Coordinates of C-alpha atoms in Angstrom, one line a residue:
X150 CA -42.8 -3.5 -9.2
X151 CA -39.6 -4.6 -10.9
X152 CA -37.6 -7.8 -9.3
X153 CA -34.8 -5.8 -10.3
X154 CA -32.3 -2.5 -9.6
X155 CA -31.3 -2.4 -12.9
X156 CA -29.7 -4.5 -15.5
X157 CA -26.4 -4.8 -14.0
X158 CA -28.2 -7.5 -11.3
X159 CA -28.8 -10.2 -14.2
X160 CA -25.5 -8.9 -16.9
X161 CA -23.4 -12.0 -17.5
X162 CA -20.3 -12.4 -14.9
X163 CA -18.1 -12.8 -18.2
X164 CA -19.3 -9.3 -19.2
X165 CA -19.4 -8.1 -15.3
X166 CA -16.0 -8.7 -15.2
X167 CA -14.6 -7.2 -18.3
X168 CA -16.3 -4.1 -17.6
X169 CA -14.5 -4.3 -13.8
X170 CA -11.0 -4.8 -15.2
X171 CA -11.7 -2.8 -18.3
X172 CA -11.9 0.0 -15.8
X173 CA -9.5 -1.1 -12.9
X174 CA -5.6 -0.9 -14.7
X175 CA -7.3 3.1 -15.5
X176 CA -8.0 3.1 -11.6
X177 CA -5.0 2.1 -10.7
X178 CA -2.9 4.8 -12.9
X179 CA -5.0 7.5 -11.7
X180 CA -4.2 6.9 -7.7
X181 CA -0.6 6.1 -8.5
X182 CA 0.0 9.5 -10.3
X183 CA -2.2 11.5 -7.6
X184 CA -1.7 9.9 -4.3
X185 CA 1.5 9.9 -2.7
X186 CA 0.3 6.5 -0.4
X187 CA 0.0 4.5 -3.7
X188 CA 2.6 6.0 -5.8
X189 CA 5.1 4.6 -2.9
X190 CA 3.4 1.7 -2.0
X191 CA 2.9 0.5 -5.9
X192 CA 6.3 1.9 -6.8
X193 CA 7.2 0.0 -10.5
X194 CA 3.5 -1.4 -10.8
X195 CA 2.4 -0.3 -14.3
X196 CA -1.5 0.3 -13.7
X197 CA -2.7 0.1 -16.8
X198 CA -1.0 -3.9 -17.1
X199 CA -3.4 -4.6 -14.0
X200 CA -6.3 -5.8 -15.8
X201 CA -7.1 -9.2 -14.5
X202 CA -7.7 -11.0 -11.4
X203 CA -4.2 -12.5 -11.7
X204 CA -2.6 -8.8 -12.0
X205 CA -4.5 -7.6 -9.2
X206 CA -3.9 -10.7 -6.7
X207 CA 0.3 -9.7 -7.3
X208 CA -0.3 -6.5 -5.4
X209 CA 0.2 -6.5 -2.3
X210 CA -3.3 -6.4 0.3
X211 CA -3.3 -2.9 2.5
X212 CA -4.9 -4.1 5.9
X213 CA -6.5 -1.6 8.1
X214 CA -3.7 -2.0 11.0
X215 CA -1.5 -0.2 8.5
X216 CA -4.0 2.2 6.8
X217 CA -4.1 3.6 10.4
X218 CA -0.2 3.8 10.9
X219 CA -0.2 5.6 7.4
X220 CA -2.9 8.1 8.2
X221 CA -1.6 8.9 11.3
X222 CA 1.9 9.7 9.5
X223 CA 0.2 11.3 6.9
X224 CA -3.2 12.9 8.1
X225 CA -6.0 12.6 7.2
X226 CA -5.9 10.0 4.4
X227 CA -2.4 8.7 4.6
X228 CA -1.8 9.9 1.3
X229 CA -4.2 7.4 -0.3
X230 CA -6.4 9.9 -1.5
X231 CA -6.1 11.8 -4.8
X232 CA -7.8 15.1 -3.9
X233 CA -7.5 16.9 -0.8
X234 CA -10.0 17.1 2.1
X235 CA -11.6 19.7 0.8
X236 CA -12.8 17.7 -2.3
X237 CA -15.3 15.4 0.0
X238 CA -18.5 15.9 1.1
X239 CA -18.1 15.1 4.2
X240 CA -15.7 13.2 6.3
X241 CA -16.0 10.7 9.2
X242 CA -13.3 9.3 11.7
X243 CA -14.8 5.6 13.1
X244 CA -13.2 4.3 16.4
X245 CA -9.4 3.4 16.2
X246 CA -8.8 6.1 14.4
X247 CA -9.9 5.7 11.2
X248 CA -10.4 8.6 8.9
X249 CA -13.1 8.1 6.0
X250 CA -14.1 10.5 3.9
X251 CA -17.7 10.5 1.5
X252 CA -16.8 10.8 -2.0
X253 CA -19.4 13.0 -4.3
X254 CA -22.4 11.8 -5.6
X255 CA -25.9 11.0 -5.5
X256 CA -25.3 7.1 -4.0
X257 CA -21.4 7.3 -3.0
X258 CA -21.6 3.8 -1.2
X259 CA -23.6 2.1 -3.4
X260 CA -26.6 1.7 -0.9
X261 CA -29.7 2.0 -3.7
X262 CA -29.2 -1.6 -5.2
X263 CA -29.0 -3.2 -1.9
X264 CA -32.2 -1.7 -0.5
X265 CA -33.7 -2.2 -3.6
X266 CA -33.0 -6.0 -3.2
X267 CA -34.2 -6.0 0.8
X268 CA -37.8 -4.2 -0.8
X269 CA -37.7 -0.5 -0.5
X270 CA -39.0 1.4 -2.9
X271 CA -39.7 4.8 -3.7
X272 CA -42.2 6.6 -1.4
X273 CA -41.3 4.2 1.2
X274 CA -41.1 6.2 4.7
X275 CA -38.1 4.6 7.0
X276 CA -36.6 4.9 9.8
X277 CA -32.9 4.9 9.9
X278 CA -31.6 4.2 13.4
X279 CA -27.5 3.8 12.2
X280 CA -25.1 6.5 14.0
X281 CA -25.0 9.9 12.2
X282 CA -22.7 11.2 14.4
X283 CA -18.8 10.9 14.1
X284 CA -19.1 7.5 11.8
X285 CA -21.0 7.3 8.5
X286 CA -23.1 4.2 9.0
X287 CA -26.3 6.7 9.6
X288 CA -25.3 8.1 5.5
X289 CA -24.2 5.4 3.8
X290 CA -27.7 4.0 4.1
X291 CA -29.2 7.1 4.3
X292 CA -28.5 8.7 0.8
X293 CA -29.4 5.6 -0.5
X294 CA -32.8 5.3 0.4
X295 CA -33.1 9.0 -0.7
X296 CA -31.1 7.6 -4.3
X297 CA -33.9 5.5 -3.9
X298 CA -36.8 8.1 -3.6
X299 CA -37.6 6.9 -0.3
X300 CA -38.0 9.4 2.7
X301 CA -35.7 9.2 5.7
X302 CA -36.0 10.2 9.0
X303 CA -33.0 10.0 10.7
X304 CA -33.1 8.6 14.2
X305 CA -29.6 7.8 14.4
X306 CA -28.8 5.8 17.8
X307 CA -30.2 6.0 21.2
X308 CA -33.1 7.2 23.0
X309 CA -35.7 4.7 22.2
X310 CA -38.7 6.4 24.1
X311 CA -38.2 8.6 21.2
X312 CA -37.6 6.2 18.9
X313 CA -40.7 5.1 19.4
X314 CA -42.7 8.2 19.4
X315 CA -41.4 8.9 16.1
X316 CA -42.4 5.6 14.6
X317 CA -45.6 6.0 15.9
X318 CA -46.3 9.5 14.3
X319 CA -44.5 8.7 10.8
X320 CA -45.8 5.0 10.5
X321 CA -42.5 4.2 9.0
X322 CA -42.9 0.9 6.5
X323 CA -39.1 0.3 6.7
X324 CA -36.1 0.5 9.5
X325 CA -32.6 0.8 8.8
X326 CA -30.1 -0.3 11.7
X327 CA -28.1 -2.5 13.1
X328 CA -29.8 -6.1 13.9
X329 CA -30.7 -6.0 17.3
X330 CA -31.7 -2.5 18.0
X331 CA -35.1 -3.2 15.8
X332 CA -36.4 -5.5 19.0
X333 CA -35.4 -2.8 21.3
X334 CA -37.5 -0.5 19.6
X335 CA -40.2 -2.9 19.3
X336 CA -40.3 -4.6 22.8
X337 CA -40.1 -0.6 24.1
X338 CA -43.0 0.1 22.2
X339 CA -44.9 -2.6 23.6
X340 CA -43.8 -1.7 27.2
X341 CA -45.1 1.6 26.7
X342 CA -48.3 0.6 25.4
X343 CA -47.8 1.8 21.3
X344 CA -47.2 -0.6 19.5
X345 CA -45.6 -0.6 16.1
X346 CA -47.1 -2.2 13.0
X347 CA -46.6 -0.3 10.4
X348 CA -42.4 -1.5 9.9
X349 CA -42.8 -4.8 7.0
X350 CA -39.3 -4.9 6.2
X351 CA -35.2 -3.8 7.3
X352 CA -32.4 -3.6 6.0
X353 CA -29.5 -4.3 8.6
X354 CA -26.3 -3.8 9.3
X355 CA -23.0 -3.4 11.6
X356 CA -23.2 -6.7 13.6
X357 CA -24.2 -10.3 12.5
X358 CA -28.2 -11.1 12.2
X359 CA -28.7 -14.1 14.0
X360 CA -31.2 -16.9 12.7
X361 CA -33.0 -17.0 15.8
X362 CA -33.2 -13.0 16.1
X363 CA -34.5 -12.9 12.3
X364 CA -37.0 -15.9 13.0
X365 CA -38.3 -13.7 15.7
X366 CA -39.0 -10.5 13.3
X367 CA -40.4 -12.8 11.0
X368 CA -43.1 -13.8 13.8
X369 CA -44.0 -9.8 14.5
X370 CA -44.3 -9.7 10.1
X371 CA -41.0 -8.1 10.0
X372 CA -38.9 -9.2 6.7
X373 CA -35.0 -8.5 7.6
X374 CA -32.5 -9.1 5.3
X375 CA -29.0 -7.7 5.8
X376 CA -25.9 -6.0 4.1
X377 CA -22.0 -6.5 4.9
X378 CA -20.8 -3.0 4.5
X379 CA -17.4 -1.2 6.0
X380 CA -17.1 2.4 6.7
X381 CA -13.9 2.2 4.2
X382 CA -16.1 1.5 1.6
X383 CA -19.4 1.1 1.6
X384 CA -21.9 -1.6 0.9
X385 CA -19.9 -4.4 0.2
X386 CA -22.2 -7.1 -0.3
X387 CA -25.9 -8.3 0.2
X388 CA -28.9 -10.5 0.6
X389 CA -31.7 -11.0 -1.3
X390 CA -34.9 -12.5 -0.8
X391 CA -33.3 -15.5 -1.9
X392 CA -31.5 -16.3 1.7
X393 CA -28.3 -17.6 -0.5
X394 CA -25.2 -15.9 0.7
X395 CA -24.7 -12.5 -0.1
X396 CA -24.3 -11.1 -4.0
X397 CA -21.1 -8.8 -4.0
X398 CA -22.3 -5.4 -5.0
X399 CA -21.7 -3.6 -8.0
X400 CA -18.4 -1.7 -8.9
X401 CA -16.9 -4.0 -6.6
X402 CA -13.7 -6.8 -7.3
X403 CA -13.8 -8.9 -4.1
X404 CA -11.4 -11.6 -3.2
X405 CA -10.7 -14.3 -0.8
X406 CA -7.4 -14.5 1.0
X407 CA -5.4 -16.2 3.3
X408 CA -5.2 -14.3 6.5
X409 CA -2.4 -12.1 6.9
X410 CA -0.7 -13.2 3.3
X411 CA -1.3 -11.6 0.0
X412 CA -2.8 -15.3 -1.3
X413 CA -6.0 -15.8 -2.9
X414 CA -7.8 -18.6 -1.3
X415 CA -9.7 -21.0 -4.0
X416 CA -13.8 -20.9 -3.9
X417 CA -15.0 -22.4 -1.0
X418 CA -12.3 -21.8 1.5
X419 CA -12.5 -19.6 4.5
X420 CA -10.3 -16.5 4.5
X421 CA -10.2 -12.7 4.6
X422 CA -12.2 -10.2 2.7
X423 CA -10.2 -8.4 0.6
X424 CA -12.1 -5.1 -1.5
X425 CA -10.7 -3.1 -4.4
X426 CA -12.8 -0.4 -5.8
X427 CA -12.6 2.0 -8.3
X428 CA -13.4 5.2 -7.1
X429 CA -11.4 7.8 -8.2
X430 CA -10.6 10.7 -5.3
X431 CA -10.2 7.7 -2.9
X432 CA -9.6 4.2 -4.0
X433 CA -8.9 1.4 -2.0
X434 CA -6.5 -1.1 -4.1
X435 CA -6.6 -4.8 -1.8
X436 CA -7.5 -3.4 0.8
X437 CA -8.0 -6.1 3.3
X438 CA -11.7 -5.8 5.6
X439 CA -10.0 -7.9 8.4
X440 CA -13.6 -10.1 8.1
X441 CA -13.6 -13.7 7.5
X442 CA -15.9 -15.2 4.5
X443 CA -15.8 -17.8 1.5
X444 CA -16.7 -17.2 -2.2
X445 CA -19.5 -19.9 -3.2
X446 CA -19.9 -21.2 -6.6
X447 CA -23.2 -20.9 -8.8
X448 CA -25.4 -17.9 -8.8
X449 CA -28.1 -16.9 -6.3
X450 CA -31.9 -18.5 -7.1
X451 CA -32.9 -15.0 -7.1
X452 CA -32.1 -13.9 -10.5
X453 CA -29.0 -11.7 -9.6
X454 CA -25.6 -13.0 -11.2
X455 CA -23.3 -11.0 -9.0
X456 CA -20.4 -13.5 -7.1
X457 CA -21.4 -14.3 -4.1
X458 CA -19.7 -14.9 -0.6
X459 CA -21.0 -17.1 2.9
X460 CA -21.8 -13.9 5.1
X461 CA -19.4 -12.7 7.5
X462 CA -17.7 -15.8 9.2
X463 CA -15.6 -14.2 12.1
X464 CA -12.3 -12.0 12.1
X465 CA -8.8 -12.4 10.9
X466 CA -8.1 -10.0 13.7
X467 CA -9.6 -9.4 17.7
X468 CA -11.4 -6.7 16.2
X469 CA -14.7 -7.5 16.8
X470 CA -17.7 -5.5 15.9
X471 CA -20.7 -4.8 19.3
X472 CA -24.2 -3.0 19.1
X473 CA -22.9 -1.7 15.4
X474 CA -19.1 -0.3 16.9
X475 CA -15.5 -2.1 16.7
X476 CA -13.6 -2.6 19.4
X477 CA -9.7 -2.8 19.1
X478 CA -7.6 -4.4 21.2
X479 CA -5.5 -0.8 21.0
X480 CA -8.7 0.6 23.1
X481 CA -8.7 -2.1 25.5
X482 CA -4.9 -1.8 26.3
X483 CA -5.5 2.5 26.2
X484 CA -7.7 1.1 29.5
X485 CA -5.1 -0.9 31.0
X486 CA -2.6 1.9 30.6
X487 CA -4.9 4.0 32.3
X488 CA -5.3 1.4 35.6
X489 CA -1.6 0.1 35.8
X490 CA -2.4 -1.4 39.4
X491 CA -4.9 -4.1 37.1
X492 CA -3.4 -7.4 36.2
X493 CA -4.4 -9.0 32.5
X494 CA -7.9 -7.4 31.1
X495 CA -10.5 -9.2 28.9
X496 CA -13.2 -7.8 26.8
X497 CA -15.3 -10.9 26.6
X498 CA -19.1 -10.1 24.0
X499 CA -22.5 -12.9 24.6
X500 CA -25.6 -12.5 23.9
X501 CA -28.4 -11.9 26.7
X502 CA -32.0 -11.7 25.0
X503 CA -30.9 -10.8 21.2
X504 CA -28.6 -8.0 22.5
X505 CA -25.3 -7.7 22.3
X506 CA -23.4 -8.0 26.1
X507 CA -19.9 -6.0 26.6
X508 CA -17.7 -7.7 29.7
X509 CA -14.5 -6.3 30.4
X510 CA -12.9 -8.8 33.1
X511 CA -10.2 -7.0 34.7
X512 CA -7.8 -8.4 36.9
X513 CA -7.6 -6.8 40.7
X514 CA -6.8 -7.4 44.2
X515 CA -10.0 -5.5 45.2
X516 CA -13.6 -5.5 44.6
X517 CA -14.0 -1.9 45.3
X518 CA -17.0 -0.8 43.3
X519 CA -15.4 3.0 42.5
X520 CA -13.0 1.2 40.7
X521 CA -16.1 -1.0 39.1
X522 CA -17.7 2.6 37.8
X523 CA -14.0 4.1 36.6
X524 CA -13.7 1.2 34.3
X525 CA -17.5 1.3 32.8
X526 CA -16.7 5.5 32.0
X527 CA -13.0 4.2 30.8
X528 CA -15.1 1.5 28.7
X529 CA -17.3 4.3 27.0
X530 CA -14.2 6.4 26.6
X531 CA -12.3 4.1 24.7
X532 CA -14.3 2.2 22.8
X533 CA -17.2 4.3 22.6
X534 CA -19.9 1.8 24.0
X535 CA -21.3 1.0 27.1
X536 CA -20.2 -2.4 28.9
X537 CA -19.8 -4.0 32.2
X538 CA -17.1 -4.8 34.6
X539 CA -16.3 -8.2 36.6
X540 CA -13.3 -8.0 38.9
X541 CA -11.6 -11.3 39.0
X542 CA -8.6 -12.5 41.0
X543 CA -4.9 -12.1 40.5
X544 CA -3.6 -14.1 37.7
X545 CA -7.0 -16.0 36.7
X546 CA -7.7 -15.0 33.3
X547 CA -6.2 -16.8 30.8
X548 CA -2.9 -16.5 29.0
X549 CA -3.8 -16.7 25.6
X550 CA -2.8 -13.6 24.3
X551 CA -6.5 -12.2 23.8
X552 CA -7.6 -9.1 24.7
X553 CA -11.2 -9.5 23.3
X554 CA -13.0 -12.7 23.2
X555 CA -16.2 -13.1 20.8
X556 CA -18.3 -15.8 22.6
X557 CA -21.1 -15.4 20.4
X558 CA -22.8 -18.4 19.0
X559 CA -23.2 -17.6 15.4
X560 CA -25.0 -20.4 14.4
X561 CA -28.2 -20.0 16.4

């Protein structure tokens, strides 16, 4: 069994990033001459003179707020694709809206490597619980396990009883999903009286893995390591079994800038995650995650030379990401719209035995429980996951301007 993906994971970072910026100022020429969205928004850029880090970071960074604005102008891409619909294979819309579509290929997020480095292999049977339905979490990972030669069966989301039945009938050695689902699965299993052995190792995604939630898979001989990826673009970065920070994928020029500014932030210091990639019917020039990291220095003990970054360190934005969905600040003022007699509202997300908890505090001068069961169906409207509802006094929440408030502890 090779440590290895390929020889990309040990190439120098001198040669890694010639071959990047050999290929980016091409990139760059291509979507300004066949997408209307960049031709405007890089009007007098030269693409082929950006060919270095110091070209790139005079761009300006496209952040997601305003991707949306232009694809809702301009649907469904916002002009930032070169080809038209048609010339996807498939295409998703994630919660704000947020149109993505799945460029051709055999891996088109770049999935393979970063199972490769969590321990799947080919013949490996797994179990991919991510959402296949609307959002393309369920197939990024999904074709690339099958890149991988591994075989897939896809649960997508919900229904554990089931869940469980299948796990017990394929003996799956792997599970793909977001953190904390896994232990659903698992403690159901248990409840029910089959318990699961067969699953070694995971590959997760769409939330943050906490230390005490991976300690606990560790105890039932589950190895989890886990991947930053975006809908936008695909597997972005990932662990190995090194437990360093996560290597930045190949294919991939990441950078580090201050929040809400086009500056690149020096190694070390917390800012945004900002992607440019280099695919060519939809490429995404700066375009800025909205997630918080730093770049460290050195390489990872594992072997792999790519840059690495901290793991995901919080939001630039409210946006904040529950059970493997984002919720917008948009979709929680879409709810108070739709309840003007409600004073302030306040998504607020904890933790309650490894799960993720959705509170939306609402503001009221009654505690009438119809109003209690409008607001949890207004909840899985809007942002497309289920939550609870705490009615609270007139004029008690507080005046900060928040809309969602991440109370997670993200150390433990």
């Amino acid at each position: 069994m090779t440590d290895f993906f390929d020889a990309r994971d040990t190439m120098s970072d001198e040669a890694r990033e010639a071959d990047l910026f050999s290929r980016l100022g091409a990139c760059v020429s291509h979507a300004i001459a066949n997408a209307q969205g960049w031709k405007s928004r890089l009007e007098g850029v030269a693409g082929g003179d950006v060919t270095s880090r110091e070209a790139l970071a005079a761009l300006p960074v496209l952040r997601k707020p305003e991707l949306m604005e232009k694809q809702a102008e301009n649907p469904p891409f916002g002009g930032f694709a070169t080809v038209g619909p048609e010339g996807f294979d498939r295409i998703f819309m994630s919660p704000g809206p947020v149109w993505e579509p799945q460029p051709a290929g055999e891996d088109p997020w770049n999935a393979a490597r970063v199972l490769h480095a969590a321990g799947f292999r080919k013949g490996d049977i797994v179990h991919n619980a991510l959402a296949y339905t609307m959002t393309p979490g369920g197939f990024i990972i999904d074709q690339g396990a099958v890149a991988l030669g591994c075989a897939v069966y896809p649960a997508g989301t919900g229904n554990t009883e089931m869940q469980v039945a299948a796990m017990n009938a394929l003996q799956p050695v792997g599970f793909l999903g977001t953190p904390d689902y896994l232990k659903a699965i698992l403690d159901k299993a248990v409840e029910l009286g089959n318990p699961i052995s067969s699953v070694t190792k995971a590959l997760v995604s769409g939330g943050a893995l906490f230390p005490s939630l991976r300690a606990e898979y560790a105890e039932r001989g589950v190895a989890v390591l886990q991947t930053y990826a975006t809908a936008d673009i695909g597997c972005i970065a990932y662990e190995s079994s090194a437990l360093e920070g996560l290597i930045v994928n190949e294919d991939i020029i990441l950078e580090i800038v201050k929040p809400g500014t086009n500056e690149v932030l020096p190694d070390g210091e917390v800012g945004e995650i900002v992607v440019t990639t280099l695919k060519e019917t939809y490429p995404l020039i700066r375009f800025g995650t909205g997630d918080m990291s730093a770049m460290m220095s050195g390489q990872s003990p594992c072997g792999r030379t790519g840059r690495r970054i901290k793991g995901w360190m919080g939001r630039a934005d409210q946006r904040t990401k529950v059970k493997g969905m984002f919720v917008d600040p948009a979709q929680v003022d879409h709810i108070s719209k739709a309840f003007p007699d409600l004073g302030r509202l306040r998504m607020e997300v904890t933790r309650a035995g490894e799960m993720d908890v959705l509170t939306l505090k609402a503001e009221a001068d009654t505690d009438d429980s119809a109003l209690v069961g409008k607001l949890e169906e207004a909840i899985v409207t809007h942002c497309k996951v289920k939550g609870t509802v705490e009615l609270v006094p007139l004029g008690s929440l507080p005046k900060d301007g928040k809309l969602i408030s991440d109370e997670r502890d993200y150390t433990a």
